XYZ file of C-alpha atoms in Angstrom:
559
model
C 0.000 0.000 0.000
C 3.191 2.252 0.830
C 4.467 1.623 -3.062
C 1.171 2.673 -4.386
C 0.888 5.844 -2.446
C 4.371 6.654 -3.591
C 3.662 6.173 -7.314
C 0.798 7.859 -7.160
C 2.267 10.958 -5.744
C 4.917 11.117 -8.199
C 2.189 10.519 -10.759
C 0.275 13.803 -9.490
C 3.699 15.393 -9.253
C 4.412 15.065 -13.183
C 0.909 15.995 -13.902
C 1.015 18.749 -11.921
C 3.992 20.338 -12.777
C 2.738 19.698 -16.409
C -0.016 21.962 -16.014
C 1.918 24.627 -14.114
C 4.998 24.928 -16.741
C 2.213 24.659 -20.151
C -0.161 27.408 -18.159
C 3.420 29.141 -17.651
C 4.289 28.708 -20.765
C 1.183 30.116 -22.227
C 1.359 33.756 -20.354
C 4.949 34.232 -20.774
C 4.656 33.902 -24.124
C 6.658 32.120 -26.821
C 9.728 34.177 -25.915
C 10.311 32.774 -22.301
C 9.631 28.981 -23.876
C 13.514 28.593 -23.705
C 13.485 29.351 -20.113
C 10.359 27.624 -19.467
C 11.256 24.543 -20.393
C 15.047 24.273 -18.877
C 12.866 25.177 -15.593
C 10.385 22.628 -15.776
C 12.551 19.856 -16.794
C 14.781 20.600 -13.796
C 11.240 20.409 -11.506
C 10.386 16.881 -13.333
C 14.030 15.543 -12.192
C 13.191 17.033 -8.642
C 10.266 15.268 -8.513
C 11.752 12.213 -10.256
C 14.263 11.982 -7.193
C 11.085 12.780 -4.343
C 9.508 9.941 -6.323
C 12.107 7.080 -5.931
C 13.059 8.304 -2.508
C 9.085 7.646 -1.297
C 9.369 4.727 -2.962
C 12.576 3.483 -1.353
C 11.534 4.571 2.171
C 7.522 2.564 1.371
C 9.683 -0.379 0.222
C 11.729 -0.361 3.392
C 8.635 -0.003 5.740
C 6.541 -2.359 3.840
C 9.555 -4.717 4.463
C 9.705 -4.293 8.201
C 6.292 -4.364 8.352
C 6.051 -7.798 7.527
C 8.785 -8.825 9.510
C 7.116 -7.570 12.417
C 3.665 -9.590 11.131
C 5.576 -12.551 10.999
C 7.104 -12.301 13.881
C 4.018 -12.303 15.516
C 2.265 -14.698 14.054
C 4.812 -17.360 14.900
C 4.853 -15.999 18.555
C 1.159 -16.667 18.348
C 1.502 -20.149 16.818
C 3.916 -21.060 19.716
C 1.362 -19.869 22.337
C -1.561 -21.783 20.932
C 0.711 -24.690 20.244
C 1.767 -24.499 24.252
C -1.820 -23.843 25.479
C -2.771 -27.366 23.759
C 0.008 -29.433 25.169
C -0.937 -27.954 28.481
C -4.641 -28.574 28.076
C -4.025 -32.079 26.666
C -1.913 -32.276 30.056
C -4.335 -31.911 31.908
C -7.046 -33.583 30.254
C -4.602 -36.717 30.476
C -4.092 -36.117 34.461
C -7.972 -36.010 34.860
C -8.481 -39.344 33.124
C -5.447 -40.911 35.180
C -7.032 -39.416 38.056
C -10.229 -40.871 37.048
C -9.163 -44.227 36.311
C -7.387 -44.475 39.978
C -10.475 -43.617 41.639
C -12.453 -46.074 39.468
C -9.953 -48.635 40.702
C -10.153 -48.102 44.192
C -13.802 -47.818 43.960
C -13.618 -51.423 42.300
C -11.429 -53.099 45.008
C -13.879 -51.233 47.905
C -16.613 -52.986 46.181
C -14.838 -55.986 45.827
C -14.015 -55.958 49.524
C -17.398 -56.105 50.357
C -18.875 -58.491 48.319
C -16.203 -60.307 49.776
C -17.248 -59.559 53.494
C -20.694 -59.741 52.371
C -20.366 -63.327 51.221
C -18.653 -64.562 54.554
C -21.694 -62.735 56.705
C -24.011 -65.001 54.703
C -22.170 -67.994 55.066
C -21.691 -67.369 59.036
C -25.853 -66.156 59.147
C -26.316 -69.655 57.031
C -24.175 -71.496 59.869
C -26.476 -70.228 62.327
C -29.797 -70.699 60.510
C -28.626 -74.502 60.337
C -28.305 -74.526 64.054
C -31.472 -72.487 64.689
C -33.466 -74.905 62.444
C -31.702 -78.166 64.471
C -32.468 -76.625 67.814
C -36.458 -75.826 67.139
C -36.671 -79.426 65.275
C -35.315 -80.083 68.802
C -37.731 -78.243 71.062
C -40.898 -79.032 68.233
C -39.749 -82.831 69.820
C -39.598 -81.386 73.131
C -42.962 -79.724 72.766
C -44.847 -82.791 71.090
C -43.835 -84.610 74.027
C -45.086 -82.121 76.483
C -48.153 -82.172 74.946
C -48.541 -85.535 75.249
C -47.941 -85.542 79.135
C -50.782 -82.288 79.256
C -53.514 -84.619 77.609
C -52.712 -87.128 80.210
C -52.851 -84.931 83.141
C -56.306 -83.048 81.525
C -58.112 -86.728 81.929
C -56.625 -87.035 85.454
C -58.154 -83.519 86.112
C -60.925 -84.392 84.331
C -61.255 -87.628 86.760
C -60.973 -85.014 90.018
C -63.567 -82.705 88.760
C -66.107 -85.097 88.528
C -65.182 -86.269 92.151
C -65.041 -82.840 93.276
C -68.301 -81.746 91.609
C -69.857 -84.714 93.694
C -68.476 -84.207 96.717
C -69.625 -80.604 96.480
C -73.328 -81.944 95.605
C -73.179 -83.756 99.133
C -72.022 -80.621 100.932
C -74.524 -78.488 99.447
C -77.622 -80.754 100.327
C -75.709 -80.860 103.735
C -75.360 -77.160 103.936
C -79.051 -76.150 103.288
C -80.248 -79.278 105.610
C -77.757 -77.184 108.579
C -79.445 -74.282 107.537
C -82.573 -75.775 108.095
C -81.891 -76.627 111.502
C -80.452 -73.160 112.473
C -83.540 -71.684 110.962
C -85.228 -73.901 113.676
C -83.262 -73.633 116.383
C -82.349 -69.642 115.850
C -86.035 -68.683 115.286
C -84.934 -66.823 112.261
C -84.813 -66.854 108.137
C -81.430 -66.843 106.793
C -82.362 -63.375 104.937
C -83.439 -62.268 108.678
C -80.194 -62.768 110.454
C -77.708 -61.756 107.056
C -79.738 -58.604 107.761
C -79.421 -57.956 110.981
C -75.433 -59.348 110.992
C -74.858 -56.441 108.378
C -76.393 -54.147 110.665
C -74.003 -54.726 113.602
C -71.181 -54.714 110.878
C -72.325 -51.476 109.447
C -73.005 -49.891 112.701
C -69.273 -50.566 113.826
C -67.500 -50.010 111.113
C -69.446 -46.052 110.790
C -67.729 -45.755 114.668
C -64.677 -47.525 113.609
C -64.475 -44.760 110.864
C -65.384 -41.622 112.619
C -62.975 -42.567 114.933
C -60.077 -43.032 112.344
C -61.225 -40.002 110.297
C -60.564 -38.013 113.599
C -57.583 -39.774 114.735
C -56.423 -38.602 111.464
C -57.416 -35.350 111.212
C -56.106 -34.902 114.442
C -52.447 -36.232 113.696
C -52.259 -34.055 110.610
C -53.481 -30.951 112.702
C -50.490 -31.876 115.512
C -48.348 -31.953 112.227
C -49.027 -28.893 110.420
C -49.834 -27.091 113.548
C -46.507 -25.432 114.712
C -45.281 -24.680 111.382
C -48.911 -22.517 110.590
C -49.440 -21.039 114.106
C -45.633 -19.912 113.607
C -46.465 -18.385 109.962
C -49.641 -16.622 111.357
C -48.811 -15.521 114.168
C -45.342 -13.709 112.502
C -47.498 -12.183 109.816
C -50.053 -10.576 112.280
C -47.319 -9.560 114.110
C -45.466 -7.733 111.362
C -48.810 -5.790 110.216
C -49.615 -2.954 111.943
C -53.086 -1.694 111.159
C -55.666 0.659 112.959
C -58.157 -0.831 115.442
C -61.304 1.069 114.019
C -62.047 1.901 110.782
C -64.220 4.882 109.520
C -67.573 3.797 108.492
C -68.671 5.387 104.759
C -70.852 9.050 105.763
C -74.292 8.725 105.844
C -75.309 11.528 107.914
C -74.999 15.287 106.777
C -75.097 17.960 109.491
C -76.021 21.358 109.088
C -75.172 24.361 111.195
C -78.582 25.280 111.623
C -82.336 24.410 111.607
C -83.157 27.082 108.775
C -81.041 25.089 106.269
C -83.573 22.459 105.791
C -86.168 24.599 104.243
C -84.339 26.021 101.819
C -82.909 22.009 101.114
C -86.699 21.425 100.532
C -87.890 24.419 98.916
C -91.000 25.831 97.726
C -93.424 22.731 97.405
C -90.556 20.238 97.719
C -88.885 21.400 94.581
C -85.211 21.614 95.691
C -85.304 18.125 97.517
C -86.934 16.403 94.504
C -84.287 17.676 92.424
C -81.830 17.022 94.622
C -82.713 13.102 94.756
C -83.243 13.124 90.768
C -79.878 14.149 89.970
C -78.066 12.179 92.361
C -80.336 9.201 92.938
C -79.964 9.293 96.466
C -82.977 9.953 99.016
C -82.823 12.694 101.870
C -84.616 11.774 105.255
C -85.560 15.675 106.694
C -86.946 14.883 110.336
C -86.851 16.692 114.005
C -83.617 15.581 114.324
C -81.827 18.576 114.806
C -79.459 19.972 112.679
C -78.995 16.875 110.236
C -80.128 15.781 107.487
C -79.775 11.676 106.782
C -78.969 10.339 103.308
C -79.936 6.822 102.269
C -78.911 5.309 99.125
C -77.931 1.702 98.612
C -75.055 3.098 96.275
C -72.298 4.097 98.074
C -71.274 6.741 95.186
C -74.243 7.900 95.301
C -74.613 8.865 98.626
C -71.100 10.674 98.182
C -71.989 12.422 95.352
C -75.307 13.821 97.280
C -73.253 14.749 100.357
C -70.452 16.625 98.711
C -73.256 18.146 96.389
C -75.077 19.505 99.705
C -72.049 20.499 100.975
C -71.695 22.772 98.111
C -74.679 24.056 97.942
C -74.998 24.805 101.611
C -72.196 26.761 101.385
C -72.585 28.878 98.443
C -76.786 29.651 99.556
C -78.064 29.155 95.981
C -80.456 26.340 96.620
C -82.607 25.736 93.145
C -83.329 22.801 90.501
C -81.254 24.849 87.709
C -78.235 25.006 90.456
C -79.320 21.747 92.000
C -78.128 20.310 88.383
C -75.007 22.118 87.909
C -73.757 21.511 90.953
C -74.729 17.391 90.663
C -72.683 16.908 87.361
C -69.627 19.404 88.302
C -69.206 17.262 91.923
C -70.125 14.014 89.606
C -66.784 14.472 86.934
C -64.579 15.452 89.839
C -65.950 12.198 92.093
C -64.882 10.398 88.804
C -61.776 11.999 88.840
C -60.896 11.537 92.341
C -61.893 7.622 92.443
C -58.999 7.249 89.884
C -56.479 9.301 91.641
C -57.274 6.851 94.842
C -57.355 4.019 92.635
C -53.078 4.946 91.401
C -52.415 6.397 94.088
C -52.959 2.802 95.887
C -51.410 0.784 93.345
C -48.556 3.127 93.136
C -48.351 2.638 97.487
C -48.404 -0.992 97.083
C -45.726 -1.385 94.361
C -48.311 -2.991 91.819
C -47.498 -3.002 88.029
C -49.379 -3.014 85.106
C -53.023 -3.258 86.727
C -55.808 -2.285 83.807
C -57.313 1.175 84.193
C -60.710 -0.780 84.484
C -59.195 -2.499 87.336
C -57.490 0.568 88.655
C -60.888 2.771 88.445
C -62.733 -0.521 90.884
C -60.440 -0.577 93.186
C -60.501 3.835 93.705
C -64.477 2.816 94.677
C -63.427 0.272 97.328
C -63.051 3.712 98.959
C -66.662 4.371 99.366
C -67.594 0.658 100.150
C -67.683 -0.270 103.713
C -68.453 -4.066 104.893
C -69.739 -4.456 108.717
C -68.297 -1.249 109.136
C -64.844 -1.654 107.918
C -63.994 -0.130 104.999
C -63.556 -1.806 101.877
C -60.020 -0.309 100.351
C -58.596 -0.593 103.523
C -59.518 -3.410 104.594
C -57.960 -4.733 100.991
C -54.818 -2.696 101.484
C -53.976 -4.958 104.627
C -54.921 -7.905 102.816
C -52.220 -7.356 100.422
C -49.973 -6.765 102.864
C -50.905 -9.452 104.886
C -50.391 -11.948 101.532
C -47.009 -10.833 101.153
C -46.055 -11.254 104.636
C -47.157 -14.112 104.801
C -46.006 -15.638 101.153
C -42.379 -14.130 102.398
C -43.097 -16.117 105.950
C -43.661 -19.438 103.630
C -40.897 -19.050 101.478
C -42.009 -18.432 98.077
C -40.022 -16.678 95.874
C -40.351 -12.462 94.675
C -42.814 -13.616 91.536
C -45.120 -15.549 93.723
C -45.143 -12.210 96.761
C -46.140 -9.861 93.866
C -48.930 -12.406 93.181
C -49.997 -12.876 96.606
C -50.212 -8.943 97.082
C -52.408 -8.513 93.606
C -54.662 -11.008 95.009
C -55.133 -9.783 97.797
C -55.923 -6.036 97.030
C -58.614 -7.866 94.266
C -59.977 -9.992 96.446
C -63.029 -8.301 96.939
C -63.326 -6.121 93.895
C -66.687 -8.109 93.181
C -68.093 -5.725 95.716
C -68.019 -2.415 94.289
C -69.889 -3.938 90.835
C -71.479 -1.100 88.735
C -74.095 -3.420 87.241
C -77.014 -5.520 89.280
C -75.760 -9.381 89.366
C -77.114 -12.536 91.155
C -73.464 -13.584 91.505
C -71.782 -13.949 94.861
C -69.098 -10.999 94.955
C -65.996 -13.690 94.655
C -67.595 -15.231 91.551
C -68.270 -11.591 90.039
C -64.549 -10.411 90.664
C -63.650 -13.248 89.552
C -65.566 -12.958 86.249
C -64.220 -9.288 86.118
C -60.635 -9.979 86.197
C -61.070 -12.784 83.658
C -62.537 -10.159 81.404
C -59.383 -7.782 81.807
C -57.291 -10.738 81.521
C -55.783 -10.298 84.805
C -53.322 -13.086 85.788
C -54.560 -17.061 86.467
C -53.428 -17.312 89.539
C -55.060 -13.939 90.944
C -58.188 -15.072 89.165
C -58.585 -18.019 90.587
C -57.393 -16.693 94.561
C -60.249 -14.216 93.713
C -63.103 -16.464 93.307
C -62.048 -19.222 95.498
C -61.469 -16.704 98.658
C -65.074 -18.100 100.142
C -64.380 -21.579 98.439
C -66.852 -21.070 95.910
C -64.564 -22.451 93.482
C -61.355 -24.876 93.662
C -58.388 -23.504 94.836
C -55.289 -24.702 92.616
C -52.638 -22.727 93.472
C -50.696 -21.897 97.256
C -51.724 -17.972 96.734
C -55.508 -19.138 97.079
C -55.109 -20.157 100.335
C -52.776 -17.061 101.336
C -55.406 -14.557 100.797
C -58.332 -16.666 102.021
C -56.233 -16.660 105.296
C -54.983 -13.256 105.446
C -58.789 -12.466 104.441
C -60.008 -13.819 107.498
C -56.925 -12.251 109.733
C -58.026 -9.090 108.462
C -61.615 -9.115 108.650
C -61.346 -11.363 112.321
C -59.131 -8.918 114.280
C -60.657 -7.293 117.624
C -62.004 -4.074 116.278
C -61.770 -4.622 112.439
C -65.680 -4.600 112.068
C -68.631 -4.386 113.978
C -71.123 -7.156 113.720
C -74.901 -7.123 112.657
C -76.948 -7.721 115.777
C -79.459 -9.985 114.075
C -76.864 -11.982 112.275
C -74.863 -12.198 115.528
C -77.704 -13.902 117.659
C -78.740 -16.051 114.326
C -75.510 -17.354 114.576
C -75.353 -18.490 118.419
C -78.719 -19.764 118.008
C -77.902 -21.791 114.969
C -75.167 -23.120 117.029
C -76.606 -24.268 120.315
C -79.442 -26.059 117.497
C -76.807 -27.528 115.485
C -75.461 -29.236 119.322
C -79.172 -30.211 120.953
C -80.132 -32.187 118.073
C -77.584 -34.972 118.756
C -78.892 -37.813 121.275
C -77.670 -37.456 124.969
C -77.068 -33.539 124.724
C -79.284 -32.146 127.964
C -78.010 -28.285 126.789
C -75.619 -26.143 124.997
C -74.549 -22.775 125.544
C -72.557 -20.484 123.121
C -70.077 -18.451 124.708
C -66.855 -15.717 123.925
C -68.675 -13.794 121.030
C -69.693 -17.539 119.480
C -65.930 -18.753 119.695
C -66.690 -21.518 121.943
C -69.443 -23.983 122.211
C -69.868 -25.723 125.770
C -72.079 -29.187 125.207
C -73.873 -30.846 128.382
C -74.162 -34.396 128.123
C -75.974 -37.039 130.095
C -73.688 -39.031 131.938
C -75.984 -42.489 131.788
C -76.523 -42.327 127.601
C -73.188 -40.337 126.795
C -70.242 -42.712 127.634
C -66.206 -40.926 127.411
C -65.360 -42.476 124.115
C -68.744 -41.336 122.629
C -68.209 -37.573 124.558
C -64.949 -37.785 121.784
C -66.860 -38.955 118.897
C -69.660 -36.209 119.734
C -67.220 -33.409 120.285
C -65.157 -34.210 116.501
C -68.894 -34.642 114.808
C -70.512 -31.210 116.193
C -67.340 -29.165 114.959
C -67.716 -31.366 111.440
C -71.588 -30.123 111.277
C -70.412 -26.764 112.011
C -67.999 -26.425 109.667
C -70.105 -28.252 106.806
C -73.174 -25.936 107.291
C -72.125 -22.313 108.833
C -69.867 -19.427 108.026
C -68.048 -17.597 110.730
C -64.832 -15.391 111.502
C -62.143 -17.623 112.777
C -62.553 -21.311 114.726
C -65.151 -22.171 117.306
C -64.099 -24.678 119.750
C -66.719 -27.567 120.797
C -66.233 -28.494 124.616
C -68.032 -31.791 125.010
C -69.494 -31.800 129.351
C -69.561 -35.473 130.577
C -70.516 -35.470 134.487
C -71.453 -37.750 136.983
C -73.191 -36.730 139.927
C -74.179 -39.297 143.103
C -76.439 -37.549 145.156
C -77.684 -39.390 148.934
C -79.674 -38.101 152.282
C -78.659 -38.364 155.590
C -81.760 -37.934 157.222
């Protein structure tokens, strides 16, 4: 390509400088031809010499060019020639490879086909011996048999003897019976009747008697270990001796007060009771006025609602209402606050704001006098003394504290229910997915339900401690003489009791026997089976004891 660049340079050269001398040539006229053409003939050998130097120098390059091409191409022939001795290397070094792994797969095999075969032949071995030693024992076994058939037709032989010989004791049996019928004066059904009477009869005494032998040895048991719990939880709770009772009476500083309470016709008293559903008692009593609702809240909401309006002198229905739904949001208000605040005192967590709001209205709930948040304040921490007194562990304390400020949430219930208050807080915690284990201490705190956990019992007890302490509550007179009388009835109706008295506030129970139809071992029996009818068909504070009175009097004359 060089060369033919070069020639065709020189080629344009000489036509070039043609055209430049002849156009030359033509303007200077035929007098300068002379000149002219020694001019351009020394520009054609110029460009004669430019010529066959360019093509010299495109010879030399096109030379060394191809040097250079060959060259390469027989450095590339070597490479590819070396890449496919390597690669047919290791082509051959992957079938060797191969092949050797093929062979000692082959001889692996071969080994154990080889061990195979000798574990069959030694399992072959056996199976011989196996099959000679139950030929052996089929022999054994045929021969047995034959010794069996001969000992079932000696057996055979004895039953029929013995089915004879009990044919001759039977007819002897029911002639004897015949006799005794005679002699005895009684049917056989008669006297089976009245032996299983006896037997009955004793073994009912021989029961009692181990039922309370073993109630007894259980109490002697468990009894220092639970005297010692209670008696160092009561005395690590320190609680008031009275409680406040919820206000029911409102007093006023002066007479004049009540007719402005009443107003013109009655007006301001009806409106009073409409708005807060409470009802006010106005009588001679002086300076008071009694509110009766059976809503505690209610009753609170009417006395801090007279309060206000006693104070401020604006007695009228429009005030009347005003004054009723101001003192009603802040009630609501304040029954929370109680309700955190207590949880907060008691270090409870994560109590429901349902929850929280019942147990703020335990504040306005009293229960023979005691009131009710109290009263479940030292509950819980009676629980958690006494869960720490038992042992359990920090998990199980929380608990018994959580139970026992619940415990008697069923009473404060906004909603009319026929269920017992255990069974309704029950119900209520189930429904705010309180904790198992509180649940179920909750409703089984009267044994309405089963217990099945140790916190159940904890706040049952610590219920009682708290509830049974001299001066927690004050007792309904009518329910307090129900209960003596039930229990002097519950002792005269047993055979041999002459009288019974009921004495120490229904703690004790002192039982007069008669000497001649009550002997010392039935004054025992007696004694355990009162305190078992007690406990089976009343409810009471604490224990009664049963005193059983056996005495003998021999009374003579001198005369």
């Amino acid at each position: 390509m060089d060369i033919i660049y070069a020639v065709a340079a020189l080629v344009i050269g000489v036509i070039g400088t043609y055209f430049v001398v002849g156009g030359k040539q033509k303007q200077a006229g035929a007098v300068q031809d002379e000149s002219h053409k020694r001019e351009a003939e020394k520009i054609l050998a110029e460009a004669k010499l430019t010529a066959e130097k360019t093509v010299s120098e495109a010879k030399l390059k096109a030379e060394k060019t191809f040097n250079q091409f060959k060259e390469k191409q027989e450095a590339f022939k070597q490479e590819k020639i070396k890449e496919s001795r390597a690669k047919f290397q290791r082509f051959k070094d992957e079938f060797k490879q191969e092949k050797a792994d093929e062979l000692v797969e082959l001889k692996e095999k071969r080994q154990a086909l080889k061990e195979e075969a000798a574990s069959m032949k030694e399992e072959r071995t056996g199976f011989n011996a196996e099959r000679a030693e139950i030929a052996k024992q089929q022999k054994a076994l045929v021969q047995e048999e034959q010794k069996l058939n001969e000992r079932n037709k000696t057996l055979d032989q004895e039953l029929a003897l013995a089915r004879k010989k009990q044919e001759e004791l039977d007819t002897q049996h029911d002639r004897f019976t015949s006799e005794l019928e005679k002699i005895a004066g009684l049917s056989q059904a008669d006297a089976k009747a009245r032996l299983l009477e006896e037997v009955k009869n004793k073994t009912a005494n021989e029961a009692l008697n181990l039922k309370r032998e073993l109630l007894e040895e259980a109490k002697t048991d468990a009894a220092k270990d639970a005297r010692k719990v209670v008696i160092n939880t009561i005395q690590r709770m320190c609680a008031e001796m009275t409680i406040e009772n919820t206000v029911s009476v409102f007093p006023l500083d002066n007479d004049n007060v009540k007719g402005q309470i009443i107003g013109r016709e009655g007006r301001n008293i009806r409106a009073i009771e409409s708005a807060t559903g409470a009802e006010l008692v106005v009588d001679d009593t002086p300076e008071t006025i009694v509110i009766s609702s059976f809503d505690p809240i209610r009753r609170e909401i009417a006395r801090l609602s007279l309060k206000r309006l006693v104070s401020d002198g604006r007695i009228h229905p429009a005030r009347v209402e005003e004054v009723v739904n101001k003192v009603k949001k802040e009630l609501k208000q304040q029954i929370q606050e109680i309700g955190q605040k207590t949880v907060v005192q008691l270090d409870i967590h994560g109590l429901p704001s349902e929850l929280v709001r019942y147990v703020g209205r335990m504040r306005f709930r009293s229960s023979y006098g005691q009131n009710l948040l109290k009263h479940s304040i030292e509950t819980a921490h009676l629980c958690a003394t006494m869960a720490a007194e038992m042992g359990l562990n920090k998990k199980q304390i929380k608990l018994a504290k959580r139970a026992g400020l619940l415990h008697d949430i069923g009473k404060v219930a906004e909603e009319d229910t026929e269920l017992s208050h255990a069974l309704y807080g029950k119900a209520l915690c189930e429904k705010l997915k309180e904790n198992p284990i509180v649940v179920n201490a909750v409703g089984a705190h009267h044994d309405e339900i089963e217990m099945n956990n140790i916190i159940s019992p904890i706040v049952q007890a610590c219920d009682a401690i708290s509830g049974a302490r001299p001066g927690a509550r004050r007792e309904i007179l009518d329910g307090y003489i129900n209960r003596i009388k039930e229990l002097e009835t519950i002792a005269k109706k047993n055979q041999g009791v002459t009288s019974a008295f009921a004495m120490q506030a229904g703690r004790e129970l002192r039982v007069i026997v008669e000497a001649d139809k009550v002997s010392d071992q039935h004054a025992d029996e007696l004694s355990f089976k009162i305190s078992q009818e007690i406990q089976e068909s009343m409810q009471y504070p604490g224990q009664i004891k049963v005193m059983v009175i056996r005495e003998k009097r021999a009374v003579a004359f001198a005369r």
